[in-house]
JSON list of C-alpha atoms in Angstrom, two decimals:
[
{"chain": "A", "resi": 14, "resn": "MET", "atom": "CA", "xyz": [91.11, 115.37, 66.25]},
{"chain": "A", "resi": 15, "resn": "ALA", "atom": "CA", "xyz": [88.53, 115.60, 69.06]},
{"chain": "A", "resi": 16, "resn": "ASN", "atom": "CA", "xyz": [89.24, 114.35, 72.56]},
{"chain": "A", "resi": 17, "resn": "GLU", "atom": "CA", "xyz": [88.00, 110.80, 73.19]},
{"chain": "A", "resi": 18, "resn": "LEU", "atom": "CA", "xyz": [86.81, 111.98, 76.62]},
{"chain": "A", "resi": 19, "resn": "ASP", "atom": "CA", "xyz": [85.31, 115.45, 76.59]},
{"chain": "A", "resi": 20, "resn": "GLU", "atom": "CA", "xyz": [84.61, 116.78, 80.09]},
{"chain": "A", "resi": 21, "resn": "LEU", "atom": "CA", "xyz": [82.57, 119.64, 78.64]},
{"chain": "A", "resi": 22, "resn": "ASN", "atom": "CA", "xyz": [80.24, 117.80, 76.27]},
{"chain": "A", "resi": 23, "resn": "ASP", "atom": "CA", "xyz": [80.27, 114.10, 77.16]},
{"chain": "A", "resi": 24, "resn": "PRO", "atom": "CA", "xyz": [77.67, 112.67, 79.60]},
{"chain": "A", "resi": 25, "resn": "ILE", "atom": "CA", "xyz": [78.42, 113.41, 83.26]},
{"chain": "A", "resi": 26, "resn": "LEU", "atom": "CA", "xyz": [77.98, 110.81, 86.03]},
{"chain": "A", "resi": 27, "resn": "GLU", "atom": "CA", "xyz": [76.19, 113.17, 88.39]},
{"chain": "A", "resi": 28, "resn": "GLU", "atom": "CA", "xyz": [75.13, 110.52, 90.91]},
{"chain": "A", "resi": 29, "resn": "GLY", "atom": "CA", "xyz": [78.75, 109.46, 91.42]},
{"chain": "A", "resi": 30, "resn": "ARG", "atom": "CA", "xyz": [80.00, 105.92, 91.76]},
{"chain": "A", "resi": 31, "resn": "ASP", "atom": "CA", "xyz": [81.67, 103.99, 94.55]},
{"chain": "A", "resi": 32, "resn": "VAL", "atom": "CA", "xyz": [84.40, 101.52, 93.63]},
{"chain": "A", "resi": 33, "resn": "ASN", "atom": "CA", "xyz": [85.55, 98.35, 95.33]},
{"chain": "A", "resi": 34, "resn": "VAL", "atom": "CA", "xyz": [88.54, 96.05, 95.05]},
{"chain": "A", "resi": 35, "resn": "ILE", "atom": "CA", "xyz": [87.53, 92.77, 93.43]},
{"chain": "A", "resi": 36, "resn": "ASN", "atom": "CA", "xyz": [88.51, 89.85, 95.66]},
{"chain": "A", "resi": 37, "resn": "LYS", "atom": "CA", "xyz": [89.52, 87.54, 92.81]},
{"chain": "A", "resi": 38, "resn": "GLN", "atom": "CA", "xyz": [92.83, 86.16, 91.62]},
{"chain": "A", "resi": 39, "resn": "VAL", "atom": "CA", "xyz": [93.18, 85.78, 87.85]},
{"chain": "A", "resi": 40, "resn": "ALA", "atom": "CA", "xyz": [95.42, 82.98, 86.59]},
{"chain": "A", "resi": 41, "resn": "VAL", "atom": "CA", "xyz": [97.83, 83.54, 83.71]},
{"chain": "A", "resi": 42, "resn": "LYS", "atom": "CA", "xyz": [97.06, 81.27, 80.78]},
{"chain": "A", "resi": 43, "resn": "THR", "atom": "CA", "xyz": [98.76, 80.87, 77.43]},
{"chain": "A", "resi": 44, "resn": "GLY", "atom": "CA", "xyz": [97.42, 79.01, 74.43]},
{"chain": "A", "resi": 45, "resn": "VAL", "atom": "CA", "xyz": [98.68, 76.88, 71.59]},
{"chain": "A", "resi": 46, "resn": "GLY", "atom": "CA", "xyz": [100.11, 79.97, 69.91]},
{"chain": "A", "resi": 47, "resn": "SER", "atom": "CA", "xyz": [102.74, 80.30, 72.63]},
{"chain": "A", "resi": 48, "resn": "ILE", "atom": "CA", "xyz": [103.80, 76.68, 72.17]},
{"chain": "A", "resi": 49, "resn": "ILE", "atom": "CA", "xyz": [104.04, 77.07, 68.40]},
{"chain": "A", "resi": 50, "resn": "PHE", "atom": "CA", "xyz": [106.02, 80.29, 68.84]},
{"chain": "A", "resi": 51, "resn": "GLN", "atom": "CA", "xyz": [108.63, 78.52, 70.99]},
{"chain": "A", "resi": 52, "resn": "VAL", "atom": "CA", "xyz": [108.80, 75.46, 68.72]},
{"chain": "A", "resi": 53, "resn": "ILE", "atom": "CA", "xyz": [109.41, 77.66, 65.68]},
{"chain": "A", "resi": 54, "resn": "LEU", "atom": "CA", "xyz": [112.24, 79.47, 67.48]},
{"chain": "A", "resi": 55, "resn": "TRP", "atom": "CA", "xyz": [113.96, 76.15, 68.19]},
{"chain": "A", "resi": 56, "resn": "LEU", "atom": "CA", "xyz": [113.31, 74.33, 64.91]},
{"chain": "A", "resi": 57, "resn": "LEU", "atom": "CA", "xyz": [113.84, 77.12, 62.42]},
{"chain": "A", "resi": 58, "resn": "PHE", "atom": "CA", "xyz": [116.02, 79.56, 64.31]},
{"chain": "A", "resi": 59, "resn": "ILE", "atom": "CA", "xyz": [118.25, 77.77, 66.82]},
{"chain": "A", "resi": 60, "resn": "ILE", "atom": "CA", "xyz": [120.04, 80.86, 68.12]},
{"chain": "A", "resi": 61, "resn": "PRO", "atom": "CA", "xyz": [116.80, 82.83, 68.73]},
{"chain": "A", "resi": 62, "resn": "GLY", "atom": "CA", "xyz": [115.54, 79.76, 70.61]},
{"chain": "A", "resi": 63, "resn": "ILE", "atom": "CA", "xyz": [118.56, 79.85, 72.90]},
{"chain": "A", "resi": 64, "resn": "VAL", "atom": "CA", "xyz": [118.21, 83.62, 73.33]},
{"chain": "A", "resi": 65, "resn": "PHE", "atom": "CA", "xyz": [114.55, 83.28, 74.25]},
{"chain": "A", "resi": 66, "resn": "GLN", "atom": "CA", "xyz": [115.39, 80.55, 76.75]},
{"chain": "A", "resi": 67, "resn": "VAL", "atom": "CA", "xyz": [117.82, 82.93, 78.44]},
{"chain": "A", "resi": 68, "resn": "MET", "atom": "CA", "xyz": [115.15, 85.63, 78.39]},
{"chain": "A", "resi": 69, "resn": "LYS", "atom": "CA", "xyz": [112.72, 83.28, 80.16]},
{"chain": "A", "resi": 70, "resn": "VAL", "atom": "CA", "xyz": [115.29, 82.50, 82.85]},
{"chain": "A", "resi": 71, "resn": "LYS", "atom": "CA", "xyz": [115.80, 86.21, 83.44]},
{"chain": "A", "resi": 72, "resn": "ALA", "atom": "CA", "xyz": [112.03, 86.78, 83.48]},
{"chain": "A", "resi": 73, "resn": "ARG", "atom": "CA", "xyz": [111.58, 84.01, 86.07]},
{"chain": "A", "resi": 74, "resn": "THR", "atom": "CA", "xyz": [114.29, 85.59, 88.24]},
{"chain": "A", "resi": 75, "resn": "GLU", "atom": "CA", "xyz": [112.68, 89.01, 87.94]},
{"chain": "A", "resi": 76, "resn": "LEU", "atom": "CA", "xyz": [109.26, 87.66, 88.95]},
{"chain": "A", "resi": 77, "resn": "GLN", "atom": "CA", "xyz": [110.80, 85.87, 91.91]},
{"chain": "A", "resi": 78, "resn": "GLN", "atom": "CA", "xyz": [112.44, 89.13, 92.97]},
{"chain": "A", "resi": 79, "resn": "ILE", "atom": "CA", "xyz": [109.09, 90.92, 92.78]},
{"chain": "A", "resi": 80, "resn": "GLN", "atom": "CA", "xyz": [107.60, 88.22, 94.99]},
{"chain": "A", "resi": 81, "resn": "GLN", "atom": "CA", "xyz": [110.34, 88.81, 97.55]},
{"chain": "A", "resi": 82, "resn": "LYS", "atom": "CA", "xyz": [109.62, 92.53, 97.44]},
{"chain": "A", "resi": 83, "resn": "LEU", "atom": "CA", "xyz": [105.94, 91.78, 98.04]},
{"chain": "A", "resi": 84, "resn": "GLN", "atom": "CA", "xyz": [106.95, 89.82, 101.14]},
{"chain": "A", "resi": 85, "resn": "HIS", "atom": "CA", "xyz": [109.14, 92.69, 102.32]},
{"chain": "A", "resi": 86, "resn": "ASP", "atom": "CA", "xyz": [106.43, 95.28, 101.75]},
{"chain": "A", "resi": 87, "resn": "ALA", "atom": "CA", "xyz": [103.87, 93.12, 103.57]},
{"chain": "A", "resi": 88, "resn": "SER", "atom": "CA", "xyz": [106.29, 92.67, 106.46]},
{"chain": "A", "resi": 89, "resn": "GLN", "atom": "CA", "xyz": [106.60, 96.45, 106.77]},
{"chain": "A", "resi": 90, "resn": "ILE", "atom": "CA", "xyz": [102.83, 96.70, 107.16]},
{"chain": "A", "resi": 91, "resn": "ASP", "atom": "CA", "xyz": [102.90, 93.99, 109.84]},
{"chain": "A", "resi": 92, "resn": "ASN", "atom": "CA", "xyz": [105.64, 95.81, 111.75]},
{"chain": "A", "resi": 93, "resn": "TYR", "atom": "CA", "xyz": [103.73, 99.09, 111.80]},
{"chain": "A", "resi": 94, "resn": "MET", "atom": "CA", "xyz": [100.49, 97.33, 112.73]},
{"chain": "A", "resi": 95, "resn": "GLU", "atom": "CA", "xyz": [102.23, 95.55, 115.60]},
{"chain": "A", "resi": 96, "resn": "GLN", "atom": "CA", "xyz": [103.68, 98.84, 116.86]},
{"chain": "A", "resi": 97, "resn": "ARG", "atom": "CA", "xyz": [100.26, 100.44, 116.62]},
{"chain": "A", "resi": 98, "resn": "VAL", "atom": "CA", "xyz": [98.68, 97.66, 118.66]},
{"chain": "A", "resi": 99, "resn": "VAL", "atom": "CA", "xyz": [101.31, 98.24, 121.35]},
{"chain": "A", "resi": 100, "resn": "ILE", "atom": "CA", "xyz": [100.52, 101.96, 121.37]},
{"chain": "A", "resi": 101, "resn": "LEU", "atom": "CA", "xyz": [96.77, 101.32, 121.51]},
{"chain": "A", "resi": 102, "resn": "THR", "atom": "CA", "xyz": [97.31, 98.87, 124.38]},
{"chain": "A", "resi": 103, "resn": "ASN", "atom": "CA", "xyz": [99.26, 101.46, 126.36]},
{"chain": "A", "resi": 104, "resn": "LEU", "atom": "CA", "xyz": [96.73, 104.15, 125.48]},
{"chain": "A", "resi": 105, "resn": "SER", "atom": "CA", "xyz": [93.82, 101.98, 126.61]},
{"chain": "A", "resi": 106, "resn": "LYS", "atom": "CA", "xyz": [95.55, 101.39, 129.96]},
{"chain": "A", "resi": 107, "resn": "LEU", "atom": "CA", "xyz": [96.07, 105.12, 130.44]},
{"chain": "A", "resi": 108, "resn": "VAL", "atom": "CA", "xyz": [92.46, 105.87, 129.54]},
{"chain": "A", "resi": 109, "resn": "GLU", "atom": "CA", "xyz": [91.22, 103.04, 131.76]},
{"chain": "A", "resi": 110, "resn": "LYS", "atom": "CA", "xyz": [93.02, 104.58, 134.73]},
{"chain": "A", "resi": 111, "resn": "ALA", "atom": "CA", "xyz": [91.28, 107.88, 134.12]},
{"chain": "A", "resi": 112, "resn": "VAL", "atom": "CA", "xyz": [87.77, 106.76, 133.12]},
{"chain": "A", "resi": 113, "resn": "ASP", "atom": "CA", "xyz": [85.59, 103.66, 133.11]},
{"chain": "A", "resi": 114, "resn": "LEU", "atom": "CA", "xyz": [86.67, 102.25, 129.75]},
{"chain": "A", "resi": 115, "resn": "ASP", "atom": "CA", "xyz": [84.56, 99.55, 128.11]},
{"chain": "A", "resi": 116, "resn": "LYS", "atom": "CA", "xyz": [86.15, 96.31, 129.33]},
{"chain": "A", "resi": 117, "resn": "GLU", "atom": "CA", "xyz": [85.55, 94.58, 126.00]},
{"chain": "A", "resi": 118, "resn": "THR", "atom": "CA", "xyz": [87.64, 97.19, 124.23]},
{"chain": "A", "resi": 119, "resn": "TYR", "atom": "CA", "xyz": [90.60, 96.57, 126.50]},
{"chain": "A", "resi": 120, "resn": "VAL", "atom": "CA", "xyz": [90.25, 92.77, 126.22]},
{"chain": "A", "resi": 121, "resn": "LYS", "atom": "CA", "xyz": [90.14, 92.88, 122.43]},
{"chain": "A", "resi": 122, "resn": "ILE", "atom": "CA", "xyz": [93.18, 95.15, 122.22]},
{"chain": "A", "resi": 123, "resn": "ALA", "atom": "CA", "xyz": [95.04, 92.88, 124.64]},
{"chain": "A", "resi": 124, "resn": "GLU", "atom": "CA", "xyz": [94.25, 89.91, 122.38]},
{"chain": "A", "resi": 125, "resn": "ALA", "atom": "CA", "xyz": [95.66, 91.81, 119.43]},
{"chain": "A", "resi": 126, "resn": "ARG", "atom": "CA", "xyz": [98.80, 92.50, 121.45]},
{"chain": "A", "resi": 127, "resn": "SER", "atom": "CA", "xyz": [99.19, 88.79, 122.19]},
{"chain": "A", "resi": 128, "resn": "GLY", "atom": "CA", "xyz": [99.19, 87.99, 118.49]},
{"chain": "A", "resi": 129, "resn": "LYS", "atom": "CA", "xyz": [95.70, 86.56, 118.09]},
{"chain": "A", "resi": 130, "resn": "ILE", "atom": "CA", "xyz": [94.78, 89.24, 115.58]},
{"chain": "A", "resi": 131, "resn": "VAL", "atom": "CA", "xyz": [98.03, 90.46, 114.01]},
{"chain": "A", "resi": 132, "resn": "THR", "atom": "CA", "xyz": [99.07, 87.17, 112.45]},
{"chain": "A", "resi": 133, "resn": "GLY", "atom": "CA", "xyz": [101.33, 88.21, 109.60]},
{"chain": "A", "resi": 134, "resn": "GLY", "atom": "CA", "xyz": [99.49, 85.73, 107.39]},
{"chain": "A", "resi": 135, "resn": "SER", "atom": "CA", "xyz": [97.69, 86.22, 104.11]},
{"chain": "A", "resi": 136, "resn": "ASP", "atom": "CA", "xyz": [96.64, 89.55, 102.60]},
{"chain": "A", "resi": 137, "resn": "GLU", "atom": "CA", "xyz": [93.05, 88.80, 103.62]},
{"chain": "A", "resi": 138, "resn": "GLU", "atom": "CA", "xyz": [94.07, 88.18, 107.25]},
{"chain": "A", "resi": 139, "resn": "ARG", "atom": "CA", "xyz": [96.20, 91.31, 107.22]},
{"chain": "A", "resi": 140, "resn": "ASN", "atom": "CA", "xyz": [93.28, 93.35, 105.91]},
{"chain": "A", "resi": 141, "resn": "ALA", "atom": "CA", "xyz": [91.00, 91.93, 108.61]},
{"chain": "A", "resi": 142, "resn": "ALA", "atom": "CA", "xyz": [93.56, 92.74, 111.30]},
{"chain": "A", "resi": 143, "resn": "GLY", "atom": "CA", "xyz": [93.84, 96.31, 110.05]},
{"chain": "A", "resi": 144, "resn": "THR", "atom": "CA", "xyz": [90.07, 96.70, 110.18]},
{"chain": "A", "resi": 145, "resn": "GLN", "atom": "CA", "xyz": [89.92, 95.45, 113.77]},
{"chain": "A", "resi": 146, "resn": "ILE", "atom": "CA", "xyz": [92.70, 97.80, 114.81]},
{"chain": "A", "resi": 147, "resn": "GLU", "atom": "CA", "xyz": [90.79, 100.69, 113.26]},
{"chain": "A", "resi": 148, "resn": "ASN", "atom": "CA", "xyz": [87.73, 99.62, 115.24]},
{"chain": "A", "resi": 149, "resn": "PHE", "atom": "CA", "xyz": [89.76, 99.63, 118.47]},
{"chain": "A", "resi": 150, "resn": "ASN", "atom": "CA", "xyz": [91.07, 103.06, 117.60]},
{"chain": "A", "resi": 151, "resn": "ALA", "atom": "CA", "xyz": [87.53, 104.33, 117.01]},
{"chain": "A", "resi": 152, "resn": "ARG", "atom": "CA", "xyz": [86.38, 103.02, 120.40]},
{"chain": "A", "resi": 153, "resn": "LEU", "atom": "CA", "xyz": [89.26, 104.73, 122.18]},
{"chain": "A", "resi": 154, "resn": "ASN", "atom": "CA", "xyz": [88.59, 107.95, 120.30]},
{"chain": "A", "resi": 155, "resn": "LEU", "atom": "CA", "xyz": [84.99, 107.89, 121.48]},
{"chain": "A", "resi": 156, "resn": "ALA", "atom": "CA", "xyz": [86.11, 107.43, 125.08]},
{"chain": "A", "resi": 157, "resn": "ILE", "atom": "CA", "xyz": [88.66, 110.24, 124.83]},
{"chain": "A", "resi": 158, "resn": "GLU", "atom": "CA", "xyz": [86.20, 112.59, 123.13]},
{"chain": "A", "resi": 159, "resn": "ALA", "atom": "CA", "xyz": [83.73, 111.97, 125.93]},
{"chain": "A", "resi": 160, "resn": "TYR", "atom": "CA", "xyz": [86.32, 113.28, 128.39]},
{"chain": "A", "resi": 161, "resn": "PRO", "atom": "CA", "xyz": [88.09, 116.25, 126.74]},
{"chain": "A", "resi": 162, "resn": "THR", "atom": "CA", "xyz": [90.35, 116.73, 129.76]},
{"chain": "A", "resi": 163, "resn": "LEU", "atom": "CA", "xyz": [92.08, 113.45, 128.91]},
{"chain": "A", "resi": 164, "resn": "GLN", "atom": "CA", "xyz": [93.64, 115.04, 125.83]},
{"chain": "A", "resi": 165, "resn": "SER", "atom": "CA", "xyz": [95.67, 117.37, 128.03]},
{"chain": "A", "resi": 166, "resn": "HIS", "atom": "CA", "xyz": [97.23, 114.44, 129.88]},
{"chain": "A", "resi": 167, "resn": "SER", "atom": "CA", "xyz": [100.86, 114.38, 128.69]},
{"chain": "A", "resi": 168, "resn": "GLU", "atom": "CA", "xyz": [101.21, 110.60, 128.37]},
{"chain": "A", "resi": 169, "resn": "ILE", "atom": "CA", "xyz": [97.85, 110.21, 126.64]},
{"chain": "A", "resi": 170, "resn": "LYS", "atom": "CA", "xyz": [98.62, 113.12, 124.32]},
{"chain": "A", "resi": 171, "resn": "ASP", "atom": "CA", "xyz": [101.96, 111.52, 123.41]},
{"chain": "A", "resi": 172, "resn": "ALA", "atom": "CA", "xyz": [100.32, 108.14, 122.78]},
{"chain": "A", "resi": 173, "resn": "ILE", "atom": "CA", "xyz": [97.67, 109.77, 120.55]},
{"chain": "A", "resi": 174, "resn": "GLN", "atom": "CA", "xyz": [100.41, 111.44, 118.50]},
{"chain": "A", "resi": 175, "resn": "GLN", "atom": "CA", "xyz": [102.31, 108.16, 118.13]},
{"chain": "A", "resi": 176, "resn": "ASN", "atom": "CA", "xyz": [99.11, 106.38, 117.09]},
{"chain": "A", "resi": 177, "resn": "SER", "atom": "CA", "xyz": [98.41, 109.04, 114.47]},
{"chain": "A", "resi": 178, "resn": "TYR", "atom": "CA", "xyz": [101.96, 108.77, 113.15]},
{"chain": "A", "resi": 179, "resn": "LEU", "atom": "CA", "xyz": [101.76, 104.96, 112.87]},
{"chain": "A", "resi": 180, "resn": "GLN", "atom": "CA", "xyz": [98.38, 105.22, 111.15]},
{"chain": "A", "resi": 181, "resn": "LYS", "atom": "CA", "xyz": [99.99, 107.38, 108.45]},
{"chain": "A", "resi": 182, "resn": "GLU", "atom": "CA", "xyz": [102.94, 104.97, 108.18]},
{"chain": "A", "resi": 183, "resn": "ILE", "atom": "CA", "xyz": [100.57, 102.02, 107.69]},
{"chain": "A", "resi": 184, "resn": "THR", "atom": "CA", "xyz": [98.74, 103.93, 104.95]},
{"chain": "A", "resi": 185, "resn": "ALA", "atom": "CA", "xyz": [102.06, 104.73, 103.24]},
{"chain": "A", "resi": 186, "resn": "ALA", "atom": "CA", "xyz": [103.28, 101.13, 103.58]},
{"chain": "A", "resi": 187, "resn": "ARG", "atom": "CA", "xyz": [100.05, 99.85, 102.04]},
{"chain": "A", "resi": 188, "resn": "GLU", "atom": "CA", "xyz": [100.51, 102.22, 99.12]},
{"chain": "A", "resi": 189, "resn": "VAL", "atom": "CA", "xyz": [104.01, 100.86, 98.56]},
{"chain": "A", "resi": 190, "resn": "TYR", "atom": "CA", "xyz": [102.65, 97.30, 98.71]},
{"chain": "A", "resi": 191, "resn": "ASN", "atom": "CA", "xyz": [99.86, 98.12, 96.26]},
{"chain": "A", "resi": 192, "resn": "THR", "atom": "CA", "xyz": [102.38, 99.64, 93.87]},
{"chain": "A", "resi": 193, "resn": "THR", "atom": "CA", "xyz": [104.37, 96.40, 93.93]},
{"chain": "A", "resi": 194, "resn": "VAL", "atom": "CA", "xyz": [101.15, 94.42, 93.45]},
{"chain": "A", "resi": 195, "resn": "ASN", "atom": "CA", "xyz": [100.36, 96.55, 90.40]},
{"chain": "A", "resi": 196, "resn": "THR", "atom": "CA", "xyz": [103.84, 95.87, 89.01]},
{"chain": "A", "resi": 197, "resn": "TRP", "atom": "CA", "xyz": [103.34, 92.13, 89.49]},
{"chain": "A", "resi": 198, "resn": "ASN", "atom": "CA", "xyz": [99.82, 92.08, 88.06]},
{"chain": "A", "resi": 199, "resn": "SER", "atom": "CA", "xyz": [100.90, 94.03, 84.99]},
{"chain": "A", "resi": 200, "resn": "LYS", "atom": "CA", "xyz": [104.12, 92.12, 84.32]},
{"chain": "A", "resi": 201, "resn": "ILE", "atom": "CA", "xyz": [102.82, 88.54, 84.49]},
{"chain": "A", "resi": 202, "resn": "PHE", "atom": "CA", "xyz": [100.55, 89.19, 81.49]},
{"chain": "A", "resi": 203, "resn": "ILE", "atom": "CA", "xyz": [103.27, 90.64, 79.23]},
{"chain": "A", "resi": 204, "resn": "TRP", "atom": "CA", "xyz": [103.71, 88.22, 76.33]},
{"chain": "A", "resi": 205, "resn": "PRO", "atom": "CA", "xyz": [105.79, 86.34, 75.46]},
{"chain": "A", "resi": 206, "resn": "LYS", "atom": "CA", "xyz": [108.46, 85.82, 78.10]},
{"chain": "A", "resi": 207, "resn": "TYR", "atom": "CA", "xyz": [106.68, 86.88, 81.30]},
{"chain": "A", "resi": 208, "resn": "ALA", "atom": "CA", "xyz": [103.31, 85.38, 80.40]},
{"chain": "A", "resi": 209, "resn": "ILE", "atom": "CA", "xyz": [104.83, 82.06, 79.34]},
{"chain": "A", "resi": 210, "resn": "VAL", "atom": "CA", "xyz": [106.90, 81.81, 82.53]},
{"chain": "A", "resi": 211, "resn": "ALA", "atom": "CA", "xyz": [103.99, 82.89, 84.72]},
{"chain": "A", "resi": 212, "resn": "ALA", "atom": "CA", "xyz": [101.58, 80.43, 83.10]},
{"chain": "A", "resi": 213, "resn": "LYS", "atom": "CA", "xyz": [103.99, 77.52, 83.51]},
{"chain": "A", "resi": 214, "resn": "ALA", "atom": "CA", "xyz": [104.60, 78.44, 87.17]},
{"chain": "A", "resi": 215, "resn": "GLY", "atom": "CA", "xyz": [100.86, 78.78, 87.84]},
{"chain": "A", "resi": 216, "resn": "TYR", "atom": "CA", "xyz": [101.11, 82.40, 88.92]},
{"chain": "A", "resi": 217, "resn": "THR", "atom": "CA", "xyz": [98.00, 84.49, 89.51]},
{"chain": "A", "resi": 218, "resn": "THR", "atom": "CA", "xyz": [97.31, 88.15, 90.08]},
{"chain": "A", "resi": 219, "resn": "ARG", "atom": "CA", "xyz": [97.61, 89.55, 93.62]},
{"chain": "A", "resi": 220, "resn": "ILE", "atom": "CA", "xyz": [94.81, 91.36, 95.43]},
{"chain": "A", "resi": 221, "resn": "PRO", "atom": "CA", "xyz": [95.75, 94.84, 96.70]},
{"chain": "A", "resi": 222, "resn": "PHE", "atom": "CA", "xyz": [94.84, 96.19, 100.11]},
{"chain": "A", "resi": 223, "resn": "ALA", "atom": "CA", "xyz": [91.47, 97.91, 100.32]},
{"chain": "A", "resi": 224, "resn": "ALA", "atom": "CA", "xyz": [89.50, 99.79, 102.95]},
{"chain": "A", "resi": 225, "resn": "SER", "atom": "CA", "xyz": [86.70, 97.85, 104.62]},
{"chain": "A", "resi": 226, "resn": "GLN", "atom": "CA", "xyz": [83.05, 98.77, 104.07]},
{"chain": "A", "resi": 227, "resn": "GLU", "atom": "CA", "xyz": [82.91, 100.08, 107.64]},
{"chain": "A", "resi": 228, "resn": "ILE", "atom": "CA", "xyz": [85.87, 102.40, 107.10]},
{"chain": "A", "resi": 229, "resn": "LYS", "atom": "CA", "xyz": [84.36, 103.62, 103.81]},
{"chain": "A", "resi": 230, "resn": "LYS", "atom": "CA", "xyz": [81.10, 104.34, 105.60]},
{"chain": "A", "resi": 231, "resn": "GLN", "atom": "CA", "xyz": [82.92, 106.34, 108.28]},
{"chain": "A", "resi": 232, "resn": "ALA", "atom": "CA", "xyz": [84.74, 108.32, 105.58]},
{"chain": "A", "resi": 233, "resn": "ARG", "atom": "CA", "xyz": [81.41, 109.44, 104.13]},
{"chain": "A", "resi": 234, "resn": "GLU", "atom": "CA", "xyz": [80.08, 110.63, 107.48]},
{"chain": "A", "resi": 235, "resn": "VAL", "atom": "CA", "xyz": [80.37, 114.19, 108.74]},
{"chain": "A", "resi": 236, "resn": "LEU", "atom": "CA", "xyz": [83.20, 114.14, 111.24]},
{"chain": "A", "resi": 237, "resn": "PHE", "atom": "CA", "xyz": [83.27, 117.79, 112.23]}
]
């Protein structure tokens, strides 16, 4: 049997393709077939009806547990983002003492520190906060690169290392969150027990974290 996808002979997408996360929540819906299925279990097979009812209770509990894990994973991202804002605030103060740092940069970072940006709200707000923090980081990097001697300053060097570490932790935490989102999105459509429970509860798919267009653009640029 031939391979369905043949990397040697099938058409090649030479121009490449960029992908984006679709910002849309899909609701779980079940039809008349699901109702008939449950009615048959109860009317014709009483014991299977009871068994399936127990299965639905367990499915509801499992979905609720996944939701709690989503909250935990999102909280981890918030914690790392908050720590990173603190580090960027301290770093901006150190840089400001050494060079004439753009005042707007410092003001914006200070606002983030006060909680006006890192809100711990919805996924969309959390994504927006992450993008703004990356923008602050880029501005500071430009200032530091303009004055290479700053990188030898022990406190600045330490702050840069901490910022880099937290950036990696945020990326890892987002991956954990996205994995949980994938588990949720896959499970709520499994018929019959999960889909029936999810449809009755009005559950929808979750939107994973995604890089902003600005960050994607920077990733395509030549950095070295």
